[in-house]
Coordinates of C-alpha atoms and ligand atoms in Angstrom, one line a residue:
X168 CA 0.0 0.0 0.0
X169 CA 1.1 3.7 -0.7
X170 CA 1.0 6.5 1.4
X171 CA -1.3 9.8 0.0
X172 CA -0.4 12.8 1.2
X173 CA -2.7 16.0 1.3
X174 CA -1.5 19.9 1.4
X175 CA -1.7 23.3 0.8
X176 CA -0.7 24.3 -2.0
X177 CA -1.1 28.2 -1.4
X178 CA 0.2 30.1 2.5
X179 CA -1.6 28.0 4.6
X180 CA -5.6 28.1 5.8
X181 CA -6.5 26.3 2.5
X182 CA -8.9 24.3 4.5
X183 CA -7.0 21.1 4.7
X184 CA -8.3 20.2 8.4
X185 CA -12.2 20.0 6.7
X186 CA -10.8 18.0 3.7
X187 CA -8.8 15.6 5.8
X188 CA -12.0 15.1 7.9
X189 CA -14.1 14.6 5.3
X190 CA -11.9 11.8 3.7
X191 CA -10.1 10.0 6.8
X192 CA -13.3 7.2 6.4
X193 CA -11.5 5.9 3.2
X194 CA -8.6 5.8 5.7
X195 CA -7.0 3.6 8.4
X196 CA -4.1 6.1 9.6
X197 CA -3.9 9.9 9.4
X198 CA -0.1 11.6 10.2
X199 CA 1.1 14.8 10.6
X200 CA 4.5 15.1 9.5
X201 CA 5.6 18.5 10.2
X202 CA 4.7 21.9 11.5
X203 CA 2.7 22.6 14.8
X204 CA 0.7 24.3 17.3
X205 CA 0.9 27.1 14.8
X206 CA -1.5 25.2 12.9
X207 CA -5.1 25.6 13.1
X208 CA -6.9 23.3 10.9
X209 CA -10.8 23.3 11.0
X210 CA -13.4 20.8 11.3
X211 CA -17.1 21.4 11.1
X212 CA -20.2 18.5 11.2
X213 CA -23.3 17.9 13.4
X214 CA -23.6 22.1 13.9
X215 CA -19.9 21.5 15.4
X216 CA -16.8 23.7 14.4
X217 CA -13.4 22.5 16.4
X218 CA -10.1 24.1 15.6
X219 CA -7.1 21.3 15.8
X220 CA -3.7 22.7 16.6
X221 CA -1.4 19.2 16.7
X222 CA -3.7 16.2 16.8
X223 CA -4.2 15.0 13.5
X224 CA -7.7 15.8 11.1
X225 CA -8.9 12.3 11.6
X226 CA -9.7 12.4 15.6
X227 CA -13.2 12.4 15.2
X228 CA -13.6 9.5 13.3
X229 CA -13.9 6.3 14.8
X230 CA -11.6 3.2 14.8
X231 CA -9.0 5.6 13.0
X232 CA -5.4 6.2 14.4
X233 CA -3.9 9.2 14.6
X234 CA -0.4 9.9 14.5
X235 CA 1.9 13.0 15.0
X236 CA 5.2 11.9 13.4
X237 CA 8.9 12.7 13.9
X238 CA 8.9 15.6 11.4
X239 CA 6.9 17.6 14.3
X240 CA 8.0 20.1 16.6
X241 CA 5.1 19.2 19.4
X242 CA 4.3 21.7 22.7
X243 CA 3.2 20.0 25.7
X244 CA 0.9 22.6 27.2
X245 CA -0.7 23.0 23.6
X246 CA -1.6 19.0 23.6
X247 CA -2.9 19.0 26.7
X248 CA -5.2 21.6 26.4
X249 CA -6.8 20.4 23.1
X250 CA -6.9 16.9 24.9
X251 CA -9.0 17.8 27.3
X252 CA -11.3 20.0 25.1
X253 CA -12.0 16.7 23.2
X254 CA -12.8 15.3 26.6
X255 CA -16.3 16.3 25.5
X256 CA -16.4 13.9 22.7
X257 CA -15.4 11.2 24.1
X258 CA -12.9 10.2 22.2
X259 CA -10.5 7.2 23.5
X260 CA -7.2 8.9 23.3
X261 CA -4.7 6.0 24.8
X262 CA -6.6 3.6 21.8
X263 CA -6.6 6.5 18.4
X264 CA -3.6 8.9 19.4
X265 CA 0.4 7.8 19.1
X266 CA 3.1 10.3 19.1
X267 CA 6.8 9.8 18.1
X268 CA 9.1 9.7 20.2
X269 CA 11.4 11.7 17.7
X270 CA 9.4 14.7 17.9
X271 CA 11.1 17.5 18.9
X272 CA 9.7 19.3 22.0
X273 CA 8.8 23.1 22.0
X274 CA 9.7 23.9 25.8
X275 CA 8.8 27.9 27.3
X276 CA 11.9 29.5 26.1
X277 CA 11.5 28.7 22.7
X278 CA 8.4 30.9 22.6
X279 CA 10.4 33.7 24.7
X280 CA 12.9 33.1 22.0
X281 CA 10.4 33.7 19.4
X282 CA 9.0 37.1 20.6
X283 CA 12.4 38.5 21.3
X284 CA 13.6 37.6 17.7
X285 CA 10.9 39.3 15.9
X286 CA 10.6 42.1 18.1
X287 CA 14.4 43.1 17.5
X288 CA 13.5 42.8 13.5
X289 CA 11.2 45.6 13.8
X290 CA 8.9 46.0 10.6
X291 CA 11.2 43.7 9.0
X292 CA 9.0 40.5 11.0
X293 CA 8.0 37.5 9.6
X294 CA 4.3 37.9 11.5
X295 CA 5.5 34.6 13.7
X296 CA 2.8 32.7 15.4
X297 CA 4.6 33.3 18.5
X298 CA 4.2 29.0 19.0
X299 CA 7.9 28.9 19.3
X300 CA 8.3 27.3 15.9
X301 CA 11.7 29.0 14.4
X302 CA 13.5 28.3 17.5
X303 CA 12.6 24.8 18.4
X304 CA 13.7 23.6 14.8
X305 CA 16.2 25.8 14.8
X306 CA 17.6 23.7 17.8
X307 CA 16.6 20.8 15.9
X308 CA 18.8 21.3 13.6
X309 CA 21.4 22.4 15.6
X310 CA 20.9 18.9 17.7
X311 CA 20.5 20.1 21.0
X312 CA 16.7 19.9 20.9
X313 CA 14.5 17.7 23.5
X314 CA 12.6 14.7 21.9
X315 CA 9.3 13.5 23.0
X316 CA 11.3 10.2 23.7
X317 CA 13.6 12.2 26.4
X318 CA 11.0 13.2 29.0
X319 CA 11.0 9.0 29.8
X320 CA 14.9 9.4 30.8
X321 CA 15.9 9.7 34.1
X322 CA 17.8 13.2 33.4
X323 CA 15.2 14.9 31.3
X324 CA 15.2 17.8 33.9
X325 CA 18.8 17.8 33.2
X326 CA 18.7 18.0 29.6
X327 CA 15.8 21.0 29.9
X328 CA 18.0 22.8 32.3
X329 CA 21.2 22.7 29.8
X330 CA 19.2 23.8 27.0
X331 CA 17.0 26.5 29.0
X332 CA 20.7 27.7 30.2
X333 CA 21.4 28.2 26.6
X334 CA 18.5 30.3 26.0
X335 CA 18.8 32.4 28.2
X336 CA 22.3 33.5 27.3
X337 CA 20.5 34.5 24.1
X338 CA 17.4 36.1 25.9
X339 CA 19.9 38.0 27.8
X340 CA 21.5 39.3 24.6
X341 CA 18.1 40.6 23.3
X342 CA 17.6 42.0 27.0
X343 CA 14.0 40.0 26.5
X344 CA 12.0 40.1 29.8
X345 CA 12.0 36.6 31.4
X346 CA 10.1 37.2 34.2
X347 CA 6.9 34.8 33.3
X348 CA 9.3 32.1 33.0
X349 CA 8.6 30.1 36.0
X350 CA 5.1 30.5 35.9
X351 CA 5.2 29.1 32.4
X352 CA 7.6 25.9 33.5
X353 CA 5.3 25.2 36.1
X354 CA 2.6 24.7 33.4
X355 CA 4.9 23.1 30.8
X356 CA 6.1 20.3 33.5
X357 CA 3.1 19.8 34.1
X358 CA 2.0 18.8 30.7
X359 CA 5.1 17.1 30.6
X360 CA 3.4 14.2 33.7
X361 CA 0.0 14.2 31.7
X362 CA 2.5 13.1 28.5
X363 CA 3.7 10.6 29.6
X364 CA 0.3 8.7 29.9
X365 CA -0.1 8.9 25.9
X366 CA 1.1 6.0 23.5
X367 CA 4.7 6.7 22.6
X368 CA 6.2 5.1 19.8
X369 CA 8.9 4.4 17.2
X370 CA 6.5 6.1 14.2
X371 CA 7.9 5.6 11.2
X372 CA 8.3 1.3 11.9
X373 CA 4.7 1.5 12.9
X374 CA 3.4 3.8 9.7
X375 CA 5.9 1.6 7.5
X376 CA 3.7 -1.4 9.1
X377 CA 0.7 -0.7 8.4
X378 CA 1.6 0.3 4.7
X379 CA 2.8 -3.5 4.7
X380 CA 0.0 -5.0 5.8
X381 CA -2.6 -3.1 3.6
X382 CA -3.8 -0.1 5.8
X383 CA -4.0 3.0 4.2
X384 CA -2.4 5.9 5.6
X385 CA -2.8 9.7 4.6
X386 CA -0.3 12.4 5.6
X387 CA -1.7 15.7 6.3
X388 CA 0.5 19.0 5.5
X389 CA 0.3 21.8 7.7
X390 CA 1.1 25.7 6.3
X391 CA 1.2 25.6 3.0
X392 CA 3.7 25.5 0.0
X393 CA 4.2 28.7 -0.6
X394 CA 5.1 28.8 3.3
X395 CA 7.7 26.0 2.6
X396 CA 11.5 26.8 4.3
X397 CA 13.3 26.1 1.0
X398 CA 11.0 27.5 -1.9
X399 CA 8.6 29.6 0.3
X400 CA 9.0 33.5 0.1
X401 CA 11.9 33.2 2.4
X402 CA 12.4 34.6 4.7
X403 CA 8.6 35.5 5.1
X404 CA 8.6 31.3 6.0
X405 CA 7.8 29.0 8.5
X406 CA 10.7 26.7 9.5
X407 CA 9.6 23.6 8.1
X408 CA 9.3 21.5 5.0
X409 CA 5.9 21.9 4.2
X410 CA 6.0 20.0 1.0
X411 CA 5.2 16.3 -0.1
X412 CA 9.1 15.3 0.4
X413 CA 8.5 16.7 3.9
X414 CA 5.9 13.6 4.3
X415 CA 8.8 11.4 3.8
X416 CA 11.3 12.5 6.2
X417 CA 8.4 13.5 8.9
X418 CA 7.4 10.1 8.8
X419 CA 10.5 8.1 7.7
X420 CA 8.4 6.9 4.4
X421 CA 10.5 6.5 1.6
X422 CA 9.6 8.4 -1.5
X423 CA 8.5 4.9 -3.8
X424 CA 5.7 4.5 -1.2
X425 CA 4.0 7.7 -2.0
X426 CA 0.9 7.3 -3.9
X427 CA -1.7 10.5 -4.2
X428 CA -0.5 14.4 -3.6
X429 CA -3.8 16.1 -3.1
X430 CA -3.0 19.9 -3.3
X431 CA -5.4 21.9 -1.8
X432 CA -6.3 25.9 -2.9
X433 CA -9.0 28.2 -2.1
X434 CA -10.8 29.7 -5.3
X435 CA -8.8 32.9 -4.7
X436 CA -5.5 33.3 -2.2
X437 CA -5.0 34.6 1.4
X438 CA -1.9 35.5 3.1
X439 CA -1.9 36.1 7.5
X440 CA 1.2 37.4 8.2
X441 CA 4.1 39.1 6.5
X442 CA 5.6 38.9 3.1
X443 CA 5.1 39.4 -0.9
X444 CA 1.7 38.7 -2.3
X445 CA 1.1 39.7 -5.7
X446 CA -2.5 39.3 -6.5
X447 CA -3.5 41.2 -2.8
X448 CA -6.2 43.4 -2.9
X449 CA -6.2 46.6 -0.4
X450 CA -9.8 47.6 -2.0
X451 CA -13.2 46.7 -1.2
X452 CA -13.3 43.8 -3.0
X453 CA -10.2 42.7 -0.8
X454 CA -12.6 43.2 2.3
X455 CA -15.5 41.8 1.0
X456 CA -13.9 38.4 0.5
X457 CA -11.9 38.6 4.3
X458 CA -15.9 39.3 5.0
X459 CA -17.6 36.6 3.1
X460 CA -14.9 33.8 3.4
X461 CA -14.5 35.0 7.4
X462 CA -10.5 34.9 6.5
X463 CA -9.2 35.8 10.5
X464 CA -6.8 33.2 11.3
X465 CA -7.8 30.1 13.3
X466 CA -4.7 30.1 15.3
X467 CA -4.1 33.6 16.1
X468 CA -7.1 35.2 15.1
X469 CA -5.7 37.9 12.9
X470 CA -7.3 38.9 9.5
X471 CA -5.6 37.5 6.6
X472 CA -4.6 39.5 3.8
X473 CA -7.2 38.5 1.0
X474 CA -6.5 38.5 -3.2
X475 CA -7.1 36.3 -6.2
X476 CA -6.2 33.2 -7.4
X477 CA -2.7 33.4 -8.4
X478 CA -1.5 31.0 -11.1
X479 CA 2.3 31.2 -11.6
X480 CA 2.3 30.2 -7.4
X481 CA 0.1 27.4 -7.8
X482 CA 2.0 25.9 -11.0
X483 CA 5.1 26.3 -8.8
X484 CA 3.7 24.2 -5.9
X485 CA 2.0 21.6 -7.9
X486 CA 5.6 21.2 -9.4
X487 CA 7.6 21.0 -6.4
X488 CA 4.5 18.6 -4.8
X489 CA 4.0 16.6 -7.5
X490 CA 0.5 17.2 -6.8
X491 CA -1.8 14.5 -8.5
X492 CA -5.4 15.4 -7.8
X493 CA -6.2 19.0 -7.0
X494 CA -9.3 20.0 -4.4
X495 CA -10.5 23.7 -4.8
X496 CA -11.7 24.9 -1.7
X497 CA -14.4 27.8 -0.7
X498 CA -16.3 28.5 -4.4
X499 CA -19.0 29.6 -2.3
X500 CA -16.5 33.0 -1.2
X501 CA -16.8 34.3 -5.0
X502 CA -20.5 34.3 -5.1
X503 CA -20.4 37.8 -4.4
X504 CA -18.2 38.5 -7.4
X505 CA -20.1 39.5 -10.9
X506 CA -16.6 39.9 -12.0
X507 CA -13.1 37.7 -11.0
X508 CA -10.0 38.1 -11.7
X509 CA -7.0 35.1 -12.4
X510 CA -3.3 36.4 -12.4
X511 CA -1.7 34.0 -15.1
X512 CA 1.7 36.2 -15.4
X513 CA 3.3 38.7 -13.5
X514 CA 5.0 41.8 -14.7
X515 CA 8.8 43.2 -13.6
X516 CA 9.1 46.6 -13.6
X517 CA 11.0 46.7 -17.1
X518 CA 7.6 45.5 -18.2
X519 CA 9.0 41.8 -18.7
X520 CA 6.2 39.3 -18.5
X521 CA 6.9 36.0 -16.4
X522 CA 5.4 33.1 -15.4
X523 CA 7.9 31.9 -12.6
X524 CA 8.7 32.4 -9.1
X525 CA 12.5 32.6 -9.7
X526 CA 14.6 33.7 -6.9
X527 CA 14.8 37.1 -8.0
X528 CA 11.3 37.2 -8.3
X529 CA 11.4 37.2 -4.7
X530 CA 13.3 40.3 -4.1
X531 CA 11.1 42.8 -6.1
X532 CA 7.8 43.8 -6.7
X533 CA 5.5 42.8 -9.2
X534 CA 2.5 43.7 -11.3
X535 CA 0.2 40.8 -11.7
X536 CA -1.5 40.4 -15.4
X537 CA -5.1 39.2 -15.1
X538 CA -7.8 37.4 -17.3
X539 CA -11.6 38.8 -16.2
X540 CA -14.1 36.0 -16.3
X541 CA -17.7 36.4 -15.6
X542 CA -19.0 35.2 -12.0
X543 CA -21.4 33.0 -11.1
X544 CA -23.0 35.5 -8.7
X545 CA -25.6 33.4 -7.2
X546 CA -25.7 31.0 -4.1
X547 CA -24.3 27.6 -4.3
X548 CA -26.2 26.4 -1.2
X549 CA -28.8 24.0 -2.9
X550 CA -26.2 22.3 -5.1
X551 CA -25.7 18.4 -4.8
X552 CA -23.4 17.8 -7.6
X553 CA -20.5 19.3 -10.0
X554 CA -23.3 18.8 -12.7
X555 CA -25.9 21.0 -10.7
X556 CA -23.2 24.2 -10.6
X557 CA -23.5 27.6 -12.4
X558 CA -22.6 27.2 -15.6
X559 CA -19.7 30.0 -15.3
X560 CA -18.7 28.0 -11.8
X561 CA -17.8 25.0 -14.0
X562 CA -16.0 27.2 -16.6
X563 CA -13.8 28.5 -13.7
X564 CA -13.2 25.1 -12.4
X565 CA -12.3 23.9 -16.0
X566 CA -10.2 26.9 -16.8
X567 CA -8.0 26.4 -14.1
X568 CA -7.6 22.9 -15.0
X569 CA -7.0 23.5 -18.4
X570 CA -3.9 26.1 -17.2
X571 CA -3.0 23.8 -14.4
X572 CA -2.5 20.8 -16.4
X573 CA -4.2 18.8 -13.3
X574 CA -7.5 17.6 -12.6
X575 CA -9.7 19.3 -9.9
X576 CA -11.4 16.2 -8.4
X577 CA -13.4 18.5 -5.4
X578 CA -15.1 21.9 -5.1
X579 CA -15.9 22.5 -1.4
X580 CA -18.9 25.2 -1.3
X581 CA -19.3 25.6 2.7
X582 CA -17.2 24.8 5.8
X583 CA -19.0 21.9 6.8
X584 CA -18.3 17.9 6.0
X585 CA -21.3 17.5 4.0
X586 CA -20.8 21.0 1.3
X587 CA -18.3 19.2 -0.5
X588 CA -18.4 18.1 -4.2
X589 CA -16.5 15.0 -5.6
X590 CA -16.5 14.7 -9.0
Ligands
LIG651 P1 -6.4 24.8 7.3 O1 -5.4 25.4 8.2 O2 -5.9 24.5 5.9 O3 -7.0 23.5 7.9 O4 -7.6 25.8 7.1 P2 -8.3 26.7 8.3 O5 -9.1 25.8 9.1 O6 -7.2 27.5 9.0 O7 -9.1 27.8 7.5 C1 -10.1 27.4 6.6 C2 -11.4 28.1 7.0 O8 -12.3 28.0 6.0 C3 -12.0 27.4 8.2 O9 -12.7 28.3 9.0 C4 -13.0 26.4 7.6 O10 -14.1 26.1 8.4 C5 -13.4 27.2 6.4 N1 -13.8 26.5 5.2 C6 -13.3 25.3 4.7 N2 -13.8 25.0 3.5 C7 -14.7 26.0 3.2 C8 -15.6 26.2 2.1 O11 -15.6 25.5 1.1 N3 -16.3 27.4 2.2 C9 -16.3 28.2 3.2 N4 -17.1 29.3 3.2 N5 -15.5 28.0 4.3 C10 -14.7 26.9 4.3
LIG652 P1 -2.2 26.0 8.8 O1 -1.7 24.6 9.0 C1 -1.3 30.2 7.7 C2 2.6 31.7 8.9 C3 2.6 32.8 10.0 C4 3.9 33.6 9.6 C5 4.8 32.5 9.1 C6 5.8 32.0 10.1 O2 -3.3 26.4 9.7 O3 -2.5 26.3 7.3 P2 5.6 30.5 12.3 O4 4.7 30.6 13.5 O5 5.5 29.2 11.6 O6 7.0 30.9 12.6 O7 5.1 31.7 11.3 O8 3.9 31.4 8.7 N1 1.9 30.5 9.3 C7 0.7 30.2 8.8 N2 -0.2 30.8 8.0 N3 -1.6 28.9 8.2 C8 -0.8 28.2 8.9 O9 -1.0 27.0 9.3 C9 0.4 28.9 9.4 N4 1.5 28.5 10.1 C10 2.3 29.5 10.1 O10 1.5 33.6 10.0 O11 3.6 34.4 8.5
LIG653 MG1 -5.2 27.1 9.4

């Protein structure tokens, strides 16, 4: 059996939590593979909207495990608390929840770590989630990070204390107020006890297992491509690999045993933090759609810079992805549109027309070209099937196909489960 893997394909908020939900039946394994609590993936059925920050998109569906994998960086305090707002569904976590123990552990200081950095970058910030993201992997990748596997050794207090010692050298440096810190530990040790009750495990024999003996599995991205540490709009970036090669080493998977990439876009783009956006619209339309598509962030609750569809970006992530099935999400946003745009080039300021997000494409700004086609304009409430759409709804769907050169096998029209079209 192959592994499928499902991302963004844009900067994140795409609306991969609702699209993992609404497949993980056809699944017996869901893993996250990278990222973490500064993802907010939403889920919403029975009149129920949850927002998932670590566990996995396939937590409310019975007899399914659920896996956070290696390629993680995982905060206690964060797991904890979404645990125990599950409690509510009860959901069975030591039977459908398994964590690896090579998961790298965000501890207090990282998060001071994270505030002091952006604050001494001024309006040069990346717009962080303040989760403590950059400097956990970061340490990571430095290898003096804390794995989930440490907290079972005798000296784990010894290990925090060496790497906390480091930290603060650096908070020091940044002259970065501490003085929460040992309210925070307190907290943070004890999520540490409640840990230790969950099912710990070596993830990538156990996902490599089950792909043995039959079980499906399907990874689920977190940020998006354009977010990606190598090919995102770096340095505007989060610090992982959000792409599908990031499923691999996230979950020790070798590449031969990927099967499906399903990218996921919303039917325009939207941006929360900082860096370069081309298509972003600062006008009323801009607002209308942060209105209409409620774009404030699910982890942070900012707004999220809104604008159209951009091409050139998505041809670049289905590339780097591979991506094999595409899945548009929120149609239902544009209904208020008579008019939308599609940027299919940009333009430098020498008037050059390109098509490709080249490195020095990154360092200046652009003009983006658009084609105008009509809007459907009308609700999309009452509609069942791909065949029941608008008729200029379907010409959008297969104009982006047509340019994207791969087939858009799902339209979701509303947040929950059942607005979802498979075609
Ligand atoms: P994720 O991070 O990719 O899982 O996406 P988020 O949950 O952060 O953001 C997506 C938002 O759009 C959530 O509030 C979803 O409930 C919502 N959503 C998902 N699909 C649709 C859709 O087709 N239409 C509308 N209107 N909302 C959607
Ligand atoms: P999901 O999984 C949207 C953005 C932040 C910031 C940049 C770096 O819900 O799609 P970080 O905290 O990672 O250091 O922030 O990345 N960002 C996201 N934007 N959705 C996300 O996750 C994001 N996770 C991080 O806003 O610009
Ligand atoms: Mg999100």
């Amino acid at each position: 059996m192959k592994m499928d893997i499902l991302l963004g394909l844009q900067w994140g908020d795409e609306g991969k939590g609702k699209v993992v939900d609404v497949l993980a039946p056809k699944y017996d394994v869901v893993a996250r593979f990278q990222g973490g609590p500064n993802a907010g993936h939403t889920l919403e059925f029975d009149g129920i909207k949850h927002v998932l920050h670590q566990i996995p998109s396939g937590i409310f569906r019975q007899k399914l495990i659920n896996i956070i994998g290696n390629g993680v960086v995982l905060d206690p305090v964060v797991l904890k608390k979404e645990i125990e707002g599950l409690d509510k569904f009860n959901i069975v976590f030591q039977e459908n929840l398994f964590v690896s123990k090579k998961a790298t552990i965000i501890i207090p200081t990282h998060k001071l770590l994270d505030a002091a950095y952006e604050k001494s970058k001024g309006d040069k910030k990346i717009g962080s989630t303040l989760k403590g993201i950059g400097p956990t992997y970061q340490d990571k990748i430095g290898r003096v990070a804390l794995r989930v596997g440490d907290i079972l050794s005798g000296d784990f207090r010894a290990k925090y204390d060496a790497l906390v010692a480091k930290h603060k050298t650096t908070l020091s440096f940044y002259d970065f107020d501490i003085s929460q810190l040992p309210e925070l530990e307190t907290t943070f040790f004890d999520a540490i006890e409640f840990f230790k009750k969950l099912n710990l495990i070596d993830s990538e024999y156990v996902v490599n297992e089950f792909l043995s003996s039959g079980k499906k599995v399907l990874a689920e991205g977190a940020q998006g491509s354009l977010l990606d540490v190598d090919f995102g709009s770096y340095p505007f970036v989060t610090s992982s690999s959000t792409m599908a090669a990031g499923a691999c080493t996230g979950l020790g998977v070798a590449p031969s045993r990927i099967g499906e990439v399903y990218g996921i876009f919303k039917a325009y783009c939207t941006r929360v933090g900082s860096g370069p956006f081309p298509t972003e619209l600062f006008d009323a339309d801009g607002e209308a759609m942060r209105k209409e598509g409620n774009e404030f962030g699910s982890t942070t609750g900012r707004p999220r810079r809104c604008g159209w569809i951009d091409l050139p970006a998505l041809r670049y992530s289905i590339m780097i992805n591979g991506v094999t099935q595409l899945f548009m999400m929120k149609g239902d946003v544009l209904n208020i549109f008579e008019e939308i745009k599609i940027c299919t080039h940009y333009e430098l300021a020498d008037g050059t027309r390109v098509d490709k997000l080249t490195y020095e494409l990154n360092e200046q700004d652009v003009t983006p070209i658009y084609t105008t086609v009509k809007g459907w304009y009308t609700s999309l409430a009452n509609a069942t099937t791909f065949e029941e759409f608008p008729k200029e709804l379907k010409d959008y769907v297969f104009f982006l196909e047509a340019e994207l050169g791969v087939p858009i096998k799902m339209v979701s029209v509303g947040p929950d489960r059942k607005q979802t079209i498979l075609r």
